[in-house]
Amino acid sequence: MDTTWFRRFTAPGDGPRLVCFPHAGGSATAYLPLARTLPADLDVVSVQYPGRQDRYRETPFTSIGALVEAVAGHLAEELEKDPSRPYALFGHSMGSLVAFETARLLAARELPAPQRLFLSGRGAPGPRTSEHYQFFDDADVLAEVRRLGGTDQSMLDNAEVMEMVLPGLRADYRALGGYRWREGEPLTAPVTVLVGDSDPMVGVEEAVTWREHTRGDFALKVFSGGHFYLADHLGEIAATISEGLLAKTAAAR
């Protein structure tokens, strides 16, 4: 695969491919622990957005639409190489929105649909939802990161680290603030939604709103914890992915 946009942290399995989308300010390595926990049958790849880690010299996207266009374009190239290989998308927080919009764009281009979407830590977009992040300055962004947790707080007080991290964070929050919902047909792919029971960003009732965006099967998995509950439930999350992906693949053979 394109090693600029997609990263592997484990040897690729010969089963379905799982494409993982990071949260705001996050990088591909956010999914390293999950990749190492998932079954070896899967080919787990993580998206590396511009403006972070080894891509830090590149200008980060400040538009969800532009980011989705870029990711979907590169992913489409991979799908066209092996259209019969099943794949799924996993996104957390902002990554859920990017994964969802990527699936919509691939469907519009009549490319193979994902076998399932796994959407974590975010409610569904819609005409009644709006983001307030367009009003955030750097202090607001850092305050929000502290509120959500999941980041080593000492990093937020390290000027050298923040000099590298803040441009990506700033761009992602600007992209979220500028996002506007566009009406469209529900996806045909089934959806599994994952959420922490004490997430300050999204409640369980709001997470259920993703049901409106698929004609396929819908499942909700609630875990103990806040916005970054994932680190404490890697085994359970891996089992959820396996149940929703490998079982269906085996049945189709």
CSV table of C-alpha atoms in Angstrom, one decimal, residues 15-229:
chain,number,residue,atom,x,y,z
A,15,GLY,CA,-8.0,-11.9,5.7
A,16,PRO,CA,-10.0,-8.7,5.5
A,17,ARG,CA,-8.3,-5.4,5.6
A,18,LEU,CA,-9.1,-3.0,8.5
A,19,VAL,CA,-8.4,0.7,7.7
A,20,CYS,CA,-8.1,2.8,10.9
A,21,PHE,CA,-8.7,6.6,11.1
A,22,PRO,CA,-7.2,8.6,14.0
A,23,HIS,CA,-8.8,11.2,16.3
A,24,ALA,CA,-8.2,14.9,16.1
A,25,GLY,CA,-4.5,15.6,16.5
A,26,GLY,CA,-3.8,11.9,16.4
A,27,SER,CA,-1.5,9.9,14.2
A,28,ALA,CA,-1.3,6.4,12.7
A,29,THR,CA,0.5,5.1,15.8
A,30,ALA,CA,-2.6,5.7,17.9
A,31,TYR,CA,-3.7,2.3,16.5
A,32,LEU,CA,-0.4,0.4,17.2
A,33,PRO,CA,-1.7,-1.3,20.4
A,34,LEU,CA,-5.0,-2.3,18.7
A,35,ALA,CA,-3.1,-3.6,15.6
A,36,ARG,CA,-1.0,-5.8,17.9
A,37,THR,CA,-4.1,-7.1,19.7
A,38,LEU,CA,-6.2,-8.0,16.7
A,39,PRO,CA,-6.1,-11.5,15.1
A,40,ALA,CA,-3.2,-12.1,12.7
A,41,ASP,CA,-5.7,-12.9,10.0
A,42,LEU,CA,-6.4,-9.2,9.5
A,43,ASP,CA,-4.4,-6.7,7.5
A,44,VAL,CA,-4.5,-3.7,9.8
A,45,VAL,CA,-3.5,-0.4,8.3
A,46,SER,CA,-3.7,3.1,9.9
A,47,VAL,CA,-4.1,6.4,8.0
A,48,GLN,CA,-1.4,8.9,8.5
A,49,TYR,CA,-2.8,12.4,8.0
A,50,PRO,CA,-0.4,15.1,6.8
A,51,GLY,CA,1.1,17.4,9.4
A,52,ARG,CA,2.1,14.8,12.0
A,53,GLN,CA,5.0,12.6,12.9
A,54,ASP,CA,7.1,12.0,9.8
A,55,ARG,CA,4.7,14.1,7.7
A,56,TYR,CA,4.9,17.1,10.1
A,57,ARG,CA,6.5,19.2,7.4
A,58,GLU,CA,3.4,18.8,5.2
A,59,THR,CA,0.5,21.3,5.5
A,60,PRO,CA,-2.4,19.6,7.4
A,61,PHE,CA,-5.9,19.7,6.0
A,62,THR,CA,-8.3,22.3,7.5
A,63,SER,CA,-11.3,20.8,5.7
A,64,ILE,CA,-13.0,17.5,6.4
A,65,GLY,CA,-14.1,17.4,2.8
A,66,ALA,CA,-10.6,17.9,1.4
A,67,LEU,CA,-9.2,15.3,3.8
A,68,VAL,CA,-11.8,12.8,2.8
A,69,GLU,CA,-11.2,13.4,-0.9
A,70,ALA,CA,-7.5,12.7,-0.4
A,71,VAL,CA,-7.9,9.6,1.7
A,72,ALA,CA,-10.7,8.2,-0.4
A,73,GLY,CA,-8.6,8.7,-3.5
A,74,HIS,CA,-5.6,6.7,-2.2
A,75,LEU,CA,-7.9,4.1,-0.7
A,76,ALA,CA,-9.7,3.7,-4.0
A,77,GLU,CA,-6.4,2.9,-5.7
A,78,GLU,CA,-5.9,0.0,-3.3
A,79,LEU,CA,-9.5,-1.3,-3.7
A,80,GLU,CA,-9.1,-1.3,-7.5
A,81,LYS,CA,-6.0,-3.5,-7.2
A,82,ASP,CA,-7.9,-6.2,-5.3
A,83,PRO,CA,-11.7,-5.5,-5.5
A,84,SER,CA,-12.7,-8.9,-4.2
A,85,ARG,CA,-10.8,-8.4,-0.9
A,86,PRO,CA,-13.2,-7.5,1.9
A,87,TYR,CA,-12.3,-4.5,4.0
A,88,ALA,CA,-13.7,-2.5,6.9
A,89,LEU,CA,-13.2,1.0,8.3
A,90,PHE,CA,-12.6,1.9,12.0
A,91,GLY,CA,-12.6,5.5,13.2
A,92,HIS,CA,-12.4,7.1,16.6
A,93,SER,CA,-13.8,10.6,17.4
A,94,MET,CA,-12.9,12.8,14.4
A,95,GLY,CA,-11.8,9.6,12.7
A,96,SER,CA,-15.4,8.3,12.8
A,97,LEU,CA,-16.5,11.3,10.8
A,98,VAL,CA,-13.7,10.9,8.3
A,99,ALA,CA,-14.3,7.1,8.0
A,100,PHE,CA,-18.0,7.7,7.5
A,101,GLU,CA,-17.6,10.4,4.8
A,102,THR,CA,-14.9,8.3,3.1
A,103,ALA,CA,-17.4,5.4,2.9
A,104,ARG,CA,-20.0,7.8,1.4
A,105,LEU,CA,-17.6,9.0,-1.2
A,106,LEU,CA,-16.5,5.5,-2.2
A,107,ALA,CA,-20.2,4.6,-2.5
A,108,ALA,CA,-20.8,7.6,-4.8
A,109,ARG,CA,-18.0,6.4,-7.0
A,110,GLU,CA,-19.5,2.9,-7.1
A,111,LEU,CA,-16.5,1.3,-5.5
A,112,PRO,CA,-16.8,-1.8,-3.3
A,113,ALA,CA,-18.5,-1.0,0.0
A,114,PRO,CA,-16.8,-1.8,3.3
A,115,GLN,CA,-17.9,-5.0,4.9
A,116,ARG,CA,-18.6,-3.0,8.1
A,117,LEU,CA,-18.0,0.4,9.7
A,118,PHE,CA,-16.7,0.6,13.3
A,119,LEU,CA,-17.5,4.1,14.5
A,120,SER,CA,-16.2,5.1,18.0
A,121,GLY,CA,-16.4,8.1,20.3
A,122,ARG,CA,-18.7,10.3,18.3
A,123,GLY,CA,-22.4,10.9,17.5
A,124,ALA,CA,-23.7,10.9,14.0
A,125,PRO,CA,-23.7,14.1,11.9
A,126,GLY,CA,-27.0,15.5,10.8
A,127,PRO,CA,-28.9,18.7,10.0
A,128,ARG,CA,-29.4,19.4,13.7
A,129,THR,CA,-25.8,19.0,14.7
A,130,SER,CA,-23.2,21.7,14.6
A,131,GLU,CA,-19.6,22.1,15.7
A,132,HIS,CA,-18.5,25.1,17.8
A,133,TYR,CA,-14.8,24.5,17.2
A,134,GLN,CA,-14.6,27.2,14.6
A,135,PHE,CA,-14.4,29.7,17.5
A,136,PHE,CA,-11.5,27.9,19.2
A,137,ASP,CA,-8.1,29.5,19.6
A,138,ASP,CA,-5.0,27.5,20.6
A,139,ALA,CA,-5.8,27.8,24.3
A,140,ASP,CA,-9.3,26.4,23.7
A,141,VAL,CA,-7.9,23.5,21.7
A,142,LEU,CA,-5.5,22.6,24.5
A,143,ALA,CA,-8.2,22.9,27.1
A,144,GLU,CA,-10.4,20.6,25.1
A,145,VAL,CA,-7.6,18.0,24.8
A,146,ARG,CA,-7.0,18.2,28.6
A,147,ARG,CA,-10.7,17.7,29.2
A,148,LEU,CA,-11.0,14.6,27.0
A,149,GLY,CA,-7.9,13.0,28.5
A,150,GLY,CA,-6.0,10.3,26.6
A,151,THR,CA,-2.9,12.4,26.2
A,152,ASP,CA,0.0,12.4,28.6
A,153,GLN,CA,-0.5,15.7,30.4
A,154,SER,CA,3.3,16.3,30.6
A,155,MET,CA,3.4,16.4,26.8
A,156,LEU,CA,0.9,19.4,26.8
A,157,ASP,CA,3.4,21.3,29.0
A,158,ASN,CA,6.4,20.5,26.8
A,159,ALA,CA,7.0,23.5,24.5
A,160,GLU,CA,9.1,21.5,22.0
A,161,VAL,CA,6.5,18.7,21.7
A,162,MET,CA,3.6,21.1,21.4
A,163,GLU,CA,5.5,23.0,18.6
A,164,MET,CA,5.3,19.8,16.6
A,165,VAL,CA,1.8,18.7,17.7
A,166,LEU,CA,-0.2,21.9,17.8
A,167,PRO,CA,-0.3,22.6,14.0
A,168,GLY,CA,-2.1,19.2,13.4
A,169,LEU,CA,-4.4,19.8,16.4
A,170,ARG,CA,-5.2,23.3,15.3
A,171,ALA,CA,-6.0,22.2,11.7
A,172,ASP,CA,-8.2,19.3,12.8
A,173,TYR,CA,-10.3,21.4,15.1
A,174,ARG,CA,-10.7,24.0,12.3
A,175,ALA,CA,-11.7,21.2,10.0
A,176,LEU,CA,-14.3,20.0,12.5
A,177,GLY,CA,-15.6,23.6,13.0
A,178,GLY,CA,-16.1,24.0,9.3
A,179,TYR,CA,-17.8,20.7,8.7
A,180,ARG,CA,-21.4,20.9,7.4
A,181,TRP,CA,-23.7,18.0,7.0
A,182,ARG,CA,-24.8,17.1,3.4
A,183,GLU,CA,-27.9,15.0,3.0
A,184,GLY,CA,-27.4,11.7,1.3
A,185,GLU,CA,-28.5,8.1,1.0
A,186,PRO,CA,-27.8,5.8,4.0
A,187,LEU,CA,-24.9,3.4,3.6
A,188,THR,CA,-25.6,-0.2,2.7
A,189,ALA,CA,-22.7,-1.4,5.0
A,190,PRO,CA,-23.6,-2.5,8.5
A,191,VAL,CA,-22.4,-0.3,11.4
A,192,THR,CA,-21.0,-1.0,14.8
A,193,VAL,CA,-20.8,1.9,17.2
A,194,LEU,CA,-18.5,1.9,20.2
A,195,VAL,CA,-18.7,4.4,23.0
A,196,GLY,CA,-17.4,5.0,26.6
A,197,ASP,CA,-20.2,5.2,29.2
A,198,SER,CA,-18.7,8.4,30.7
A,199,ASP,CA,-17.5,10.1,27.5
A,200,PRO,CA,-17.8,13.8,28.1
A,201,MET,CA,-18.1,14.4,24.3
A,202,VAL,CA,-20.9,11.9,23.4
A,203,GLY,CA,-23.5,10.1,25.4
A,204,VAL,CA,-24.9,6.6,24.6
A,205,GLU,CA,-28.2,8.1,23.3
A,206,GLU,CA,-26.3,10.3,20.9
A,207,ALA,CA,-24.1,7.4,19.7
A,208,VAL,CA,-27.3,5.5,18.7
A,209,THR,CA,-28.1,8.2,16.1
A,210,TRP,CA,-25.6,6.5,13.7
A,211,ARG,CA,-28.4,3.9,13.2
A,212,GLU,CA,-30.1,6.4,10.8
A,213,HIS,CA,-27.2,6.2,8.5
A,214,THR,CA,-27.2,2.6,7.4
A,215,ARG,CA,-29.6,0.2,5.8
A,216,GLY,CA,-27.6,-2.7,7.1
A,217,ASP,CA,-27.2,-4.2,10.5
A,218,PHE,CA,-26.6,-1.9,13.5
A,219,ALA,CA,-24.9,-2.8,16.7
A,220,LEU,CA,-24.0,-0.7,19.8
A,221,LYS,CA,-21.1,-1.6,22.2
A,222,VAL,CA,-20.8,0.4,25.4
A,223,PHE,CA,-17.5,0.2,27.4
A,224,SER,CA,-16.6,1.6,30.8
A,225,GLY,CA,-14.5,4.8,30.5
A,226,GLY,CA,-14.3,8.2,29.0
A,227,HIS,CA,-13.5,9.5,25.5
A,228,PHE,CA,-10.3,7.4,25.3
A,229,TYR,CA,-11.8,4.2,26.8
